[in-house]
GROMACS .gro file of C-alpha atoms in nm:
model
  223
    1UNK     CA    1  -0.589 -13.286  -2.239
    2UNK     CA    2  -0.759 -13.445  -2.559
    3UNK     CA    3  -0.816 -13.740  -2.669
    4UNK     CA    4  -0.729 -13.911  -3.007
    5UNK     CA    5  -0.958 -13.915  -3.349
    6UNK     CA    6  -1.229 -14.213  -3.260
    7UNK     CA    7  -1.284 -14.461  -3.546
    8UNK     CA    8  -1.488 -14.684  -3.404
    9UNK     CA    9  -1.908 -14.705  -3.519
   10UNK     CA   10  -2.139 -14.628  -3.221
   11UNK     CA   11  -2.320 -14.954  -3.231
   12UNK     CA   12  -1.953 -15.140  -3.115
   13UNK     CA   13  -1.992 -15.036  -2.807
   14UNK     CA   14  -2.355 -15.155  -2.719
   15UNK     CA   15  -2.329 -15.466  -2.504
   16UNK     CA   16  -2.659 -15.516  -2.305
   17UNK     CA   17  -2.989 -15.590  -2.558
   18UNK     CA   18  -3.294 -15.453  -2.386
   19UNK     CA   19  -3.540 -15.711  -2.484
   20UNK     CA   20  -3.846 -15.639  -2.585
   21UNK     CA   21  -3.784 -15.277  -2.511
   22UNK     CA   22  -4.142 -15.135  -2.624
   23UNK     CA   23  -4.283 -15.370  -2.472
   24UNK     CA   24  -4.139 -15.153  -2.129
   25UNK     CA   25  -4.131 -14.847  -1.951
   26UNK     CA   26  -3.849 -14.614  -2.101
   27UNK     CA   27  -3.706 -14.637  -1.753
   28UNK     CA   28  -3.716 -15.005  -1.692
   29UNK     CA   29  -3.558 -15.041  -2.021
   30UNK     CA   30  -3.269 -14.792  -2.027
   31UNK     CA   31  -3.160 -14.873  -1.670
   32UNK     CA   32  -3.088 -15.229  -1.762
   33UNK     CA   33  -2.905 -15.104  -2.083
   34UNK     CA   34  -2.628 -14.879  -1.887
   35UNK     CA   35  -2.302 -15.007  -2.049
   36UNK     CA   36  -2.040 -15.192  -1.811
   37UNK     CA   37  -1.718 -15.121  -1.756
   38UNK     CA   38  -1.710 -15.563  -1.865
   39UNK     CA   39  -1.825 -15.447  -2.174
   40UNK     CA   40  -1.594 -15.583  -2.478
   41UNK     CA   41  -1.407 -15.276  -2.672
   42UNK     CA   42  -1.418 -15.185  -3.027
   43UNK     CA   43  -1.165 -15.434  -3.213
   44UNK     CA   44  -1.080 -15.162  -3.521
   45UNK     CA   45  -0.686 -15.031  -3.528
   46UNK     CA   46  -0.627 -14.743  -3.294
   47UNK     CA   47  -0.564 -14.412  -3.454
   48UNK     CA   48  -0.303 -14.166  -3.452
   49UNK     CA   49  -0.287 -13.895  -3.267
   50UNK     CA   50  -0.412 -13.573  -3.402
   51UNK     CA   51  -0.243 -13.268  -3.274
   52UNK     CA   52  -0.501 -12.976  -3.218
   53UNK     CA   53  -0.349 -12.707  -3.468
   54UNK     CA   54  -0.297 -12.324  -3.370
   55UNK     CA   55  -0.620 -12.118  -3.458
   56UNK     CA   56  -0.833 -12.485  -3.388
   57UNK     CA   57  -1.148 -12.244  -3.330
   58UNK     CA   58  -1.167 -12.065  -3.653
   59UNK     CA   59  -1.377 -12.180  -3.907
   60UNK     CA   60  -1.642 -12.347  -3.649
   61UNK     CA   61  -1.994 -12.184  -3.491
   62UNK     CA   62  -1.941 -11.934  -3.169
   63UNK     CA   63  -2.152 -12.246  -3.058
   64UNK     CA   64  -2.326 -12.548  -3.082
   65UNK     CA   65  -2.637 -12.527  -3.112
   66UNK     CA   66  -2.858 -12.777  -3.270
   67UNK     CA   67  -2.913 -12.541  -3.553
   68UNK     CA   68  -2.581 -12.431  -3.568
   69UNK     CA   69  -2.398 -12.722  -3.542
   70UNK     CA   70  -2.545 -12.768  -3.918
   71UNK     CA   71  -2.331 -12.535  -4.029
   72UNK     CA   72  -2.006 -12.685  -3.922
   73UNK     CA   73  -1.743 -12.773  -4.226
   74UNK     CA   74  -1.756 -13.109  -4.311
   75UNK     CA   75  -1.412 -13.145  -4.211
   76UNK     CA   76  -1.463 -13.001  -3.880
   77UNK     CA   77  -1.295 -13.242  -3.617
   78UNK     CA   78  -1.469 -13.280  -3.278
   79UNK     CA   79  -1.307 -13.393  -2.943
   80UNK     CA   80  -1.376 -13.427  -2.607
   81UNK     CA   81  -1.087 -13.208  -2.388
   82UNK     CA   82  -1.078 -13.488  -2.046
   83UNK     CA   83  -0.936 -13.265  -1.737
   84UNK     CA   84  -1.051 -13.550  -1.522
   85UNK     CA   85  -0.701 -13.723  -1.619
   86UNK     CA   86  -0.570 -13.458  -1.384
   87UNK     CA   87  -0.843 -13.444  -1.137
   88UNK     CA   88  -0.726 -13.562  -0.780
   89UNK     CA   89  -1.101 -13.678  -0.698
   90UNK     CA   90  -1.120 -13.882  -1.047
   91UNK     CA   91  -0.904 -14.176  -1.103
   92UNK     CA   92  -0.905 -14.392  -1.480
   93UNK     CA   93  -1.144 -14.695  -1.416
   94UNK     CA   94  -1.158 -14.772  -1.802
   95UNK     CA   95  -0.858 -14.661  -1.945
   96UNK     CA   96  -0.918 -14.571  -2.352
   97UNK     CA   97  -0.749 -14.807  -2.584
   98UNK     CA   98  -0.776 -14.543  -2.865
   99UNK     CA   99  -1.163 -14.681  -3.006
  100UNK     CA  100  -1.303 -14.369  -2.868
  101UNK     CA  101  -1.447 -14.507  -2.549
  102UNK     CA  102  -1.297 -14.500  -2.171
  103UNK     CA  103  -1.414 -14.404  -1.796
  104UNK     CA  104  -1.372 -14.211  -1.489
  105UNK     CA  105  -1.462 -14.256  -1.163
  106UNK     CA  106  -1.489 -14.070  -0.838
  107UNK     CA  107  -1.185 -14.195  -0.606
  108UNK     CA  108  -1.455 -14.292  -0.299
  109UNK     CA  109  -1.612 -14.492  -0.598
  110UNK     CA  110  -1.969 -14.370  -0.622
  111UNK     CA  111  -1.995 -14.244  -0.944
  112UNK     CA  112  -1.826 -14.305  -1.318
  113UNK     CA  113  -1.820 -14.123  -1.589
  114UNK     CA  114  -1.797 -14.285  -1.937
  115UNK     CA  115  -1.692 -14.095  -2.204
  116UNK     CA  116  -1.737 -14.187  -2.613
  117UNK     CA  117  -1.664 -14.029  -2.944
  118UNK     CA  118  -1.687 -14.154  -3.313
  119UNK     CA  119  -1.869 -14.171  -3.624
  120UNK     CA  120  -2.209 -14.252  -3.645
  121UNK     CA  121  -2.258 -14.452  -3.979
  122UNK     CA  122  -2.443 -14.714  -3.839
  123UNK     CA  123  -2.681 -14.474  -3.661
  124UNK     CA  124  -3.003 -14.416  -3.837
  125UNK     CA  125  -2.987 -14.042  -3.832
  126UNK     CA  126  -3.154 -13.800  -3.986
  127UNK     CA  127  -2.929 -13.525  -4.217
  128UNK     CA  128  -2.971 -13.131  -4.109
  129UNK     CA  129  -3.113 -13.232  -3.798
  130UNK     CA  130  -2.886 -13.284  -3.501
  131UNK     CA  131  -3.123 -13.288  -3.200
  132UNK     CA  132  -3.309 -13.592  -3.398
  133UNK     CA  133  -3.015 -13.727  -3.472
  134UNK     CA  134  -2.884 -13.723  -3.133
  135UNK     CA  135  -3.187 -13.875  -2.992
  136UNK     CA  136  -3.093 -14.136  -3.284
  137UNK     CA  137  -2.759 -14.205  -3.073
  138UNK     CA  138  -2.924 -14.239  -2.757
  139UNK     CA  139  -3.161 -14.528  -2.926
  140UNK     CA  140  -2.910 -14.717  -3.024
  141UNK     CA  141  -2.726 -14.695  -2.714
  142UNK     CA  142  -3.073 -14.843  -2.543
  143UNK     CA  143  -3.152 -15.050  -2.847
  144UNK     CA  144  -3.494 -14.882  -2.873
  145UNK     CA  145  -3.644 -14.607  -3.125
  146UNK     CA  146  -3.561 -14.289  -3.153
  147UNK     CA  147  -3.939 -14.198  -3.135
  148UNK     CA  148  -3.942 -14.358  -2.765
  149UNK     CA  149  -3.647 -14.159  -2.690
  150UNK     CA  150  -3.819 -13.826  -2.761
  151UNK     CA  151  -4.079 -13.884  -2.600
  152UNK     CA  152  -3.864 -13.863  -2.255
  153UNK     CA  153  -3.499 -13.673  -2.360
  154UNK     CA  154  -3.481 -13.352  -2.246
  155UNK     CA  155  -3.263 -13.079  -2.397
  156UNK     CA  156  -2.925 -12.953  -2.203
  157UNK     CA  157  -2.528 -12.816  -2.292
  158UNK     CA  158  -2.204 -12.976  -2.265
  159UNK     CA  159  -1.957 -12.723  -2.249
  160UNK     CA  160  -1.801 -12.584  -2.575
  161UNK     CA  161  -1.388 -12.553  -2.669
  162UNK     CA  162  -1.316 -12.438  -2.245
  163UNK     CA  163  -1.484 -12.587  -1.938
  164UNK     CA  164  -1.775 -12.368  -1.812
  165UNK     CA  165  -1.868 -12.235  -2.103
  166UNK     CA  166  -2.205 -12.370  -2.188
  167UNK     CA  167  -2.263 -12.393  -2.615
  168UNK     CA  168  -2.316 -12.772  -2.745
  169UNK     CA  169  -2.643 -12.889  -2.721
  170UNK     CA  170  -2.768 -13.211  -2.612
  171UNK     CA  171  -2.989 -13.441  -2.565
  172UNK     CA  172  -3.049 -13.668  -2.234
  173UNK     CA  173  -3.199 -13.898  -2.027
  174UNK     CA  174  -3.215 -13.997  -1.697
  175UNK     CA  175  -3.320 -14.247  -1.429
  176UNK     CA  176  -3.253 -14.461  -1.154
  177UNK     CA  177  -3.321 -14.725  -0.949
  178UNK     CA  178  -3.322 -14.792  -0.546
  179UNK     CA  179  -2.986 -14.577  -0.508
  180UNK     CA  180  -2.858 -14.582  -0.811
  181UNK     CA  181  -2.914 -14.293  -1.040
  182UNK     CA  182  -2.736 -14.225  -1.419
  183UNK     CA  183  -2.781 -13.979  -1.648
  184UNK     CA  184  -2.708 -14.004  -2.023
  185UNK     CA  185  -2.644 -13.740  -2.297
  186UNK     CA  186  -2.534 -13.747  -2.642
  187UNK     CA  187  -2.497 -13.521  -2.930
  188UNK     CA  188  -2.452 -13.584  -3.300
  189UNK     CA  189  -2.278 -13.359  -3.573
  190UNK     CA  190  -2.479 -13.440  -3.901
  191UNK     CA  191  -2.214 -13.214  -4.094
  192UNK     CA  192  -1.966 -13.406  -3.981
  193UNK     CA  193  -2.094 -13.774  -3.913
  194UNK     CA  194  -1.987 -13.805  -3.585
  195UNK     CA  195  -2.116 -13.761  -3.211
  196UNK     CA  196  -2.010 -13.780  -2.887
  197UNK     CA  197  -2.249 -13.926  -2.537
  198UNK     CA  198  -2.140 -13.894  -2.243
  199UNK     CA  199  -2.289 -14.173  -1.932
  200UNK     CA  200  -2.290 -14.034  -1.534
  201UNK     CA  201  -2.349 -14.321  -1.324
  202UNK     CA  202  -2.397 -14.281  -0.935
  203UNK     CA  203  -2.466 -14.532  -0.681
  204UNK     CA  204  -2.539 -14.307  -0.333
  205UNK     CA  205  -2.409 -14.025  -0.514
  206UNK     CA  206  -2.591 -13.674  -0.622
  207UNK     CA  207  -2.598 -13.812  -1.013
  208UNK     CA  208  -2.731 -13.453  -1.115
  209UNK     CA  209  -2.376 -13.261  -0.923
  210UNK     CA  210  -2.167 -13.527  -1.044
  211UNK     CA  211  -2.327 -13.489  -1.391
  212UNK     CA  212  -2.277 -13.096  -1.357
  213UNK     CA  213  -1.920 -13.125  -1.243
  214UNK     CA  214  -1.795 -13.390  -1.501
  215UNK     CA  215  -1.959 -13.159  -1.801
  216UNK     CA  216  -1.836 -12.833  -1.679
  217UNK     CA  217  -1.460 -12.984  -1.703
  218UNK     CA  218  -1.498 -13.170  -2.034
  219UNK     CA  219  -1.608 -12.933  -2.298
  220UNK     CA  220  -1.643 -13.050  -2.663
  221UNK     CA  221  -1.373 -12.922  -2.883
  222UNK     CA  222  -1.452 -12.823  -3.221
  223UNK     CA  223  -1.198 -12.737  -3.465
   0.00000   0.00000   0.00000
């Protein structure tokens, strides 16, 4: 099932200020910056929904890779598909109230799964360059620079149009604390102005299975 065309600008959703950010380890920092499910929602109109049309996979990349993703029409539209909806072990902690944000979580409540999609206009990215740019989404998330992000985001796929099938890049982080572990990816479109992150966040859980699991059955739709 897919969700509806996000409107809402990245920087909406960013509720926890990491003060003084530099001034920490990227760890330290990031850790206290994982978004709540108390955090406010985006206050713009909800969209309408967008029917996927029949040939949705024509005109787009075989996949997403940073390079490729350049090449993507500028009226490309790109989804998440959420099977978790009709996942017995996932239940709707955070349901989405159409601003392109909402969350999962395991039913024996160790792990979530927070899902986002929209433009990025008020992300300081960088044109023709997606893997910059998506460290760019990731920054603002943590409310740090992009250049500190770099420096510890590692490269990895979200799966592309069907779940399994490995072909959108990313970028991600990830860290913990005592038991609590999360991992955090995002990618941006630059052809399109829009991206998509995706937060796994485990308390006793395996973070890196859960992680695996909730990205093989969510691909990014690209049409």
């Amino acid at each position: 099932m897919n969700r509806s065309a996000a409107t809402s600008p990245l920087a909406r959703t960013v509720t926890v200020a990491c003060v003084g950010a530099l001034a920490l380890t990227l760890s330290g920092c990031v850790y206290s910056a994982i978004p709540t499910d108390e955090a406010p929602r985006p206050s713009s109109s909800a969209p309408q929904e967008t029917a996927e049309p029949e040939g949705a996979e024509s005109g787009v990349p075989s996949a997403l890779t940073f390079d490729a993703g350049t090449a993507l029409p500028a009226s490309a539209y790109i989804e998440w598909g959420d099977s978790l909806m009709a996942d017995d072990g996932w239940e709707i902690t955070s349901p989405d109230d159409g601003n392109g944000s909402w969350t999962h979580g395991t039913v024996d409540g160790t792990c979530t799964a927070q899902f986002w999609q929209g433009f990025t206009g008020d992300v300081d990215t960088v044109p023709g360059d997606d893997s910059a740019s998506s460290d760019a989404i990731l920054a603002t998330l943590l409310q740090t620079d992009p250049a500190t992000v770099t420096a510890h985001a590692s490269d990895g796929t979200f799966s592309y149009q069907v779940g399994g099938n490995a072909g959108v890049d990313h970028r991600r982080l990830a860290s913990g604390q005592d038991d609590r572990n999360w991992i955090m990816a995002a990618r941006a479109f630059t052809a399109t102005g829009v991206g998509v992150y995706l937060l796994v966040d485990c308390t006793g859980g395996d973070v890196e299975a859960v992680f695996a699991e909730v990205v093989d059955k969510n691909p990014i739709i690209a049409y």
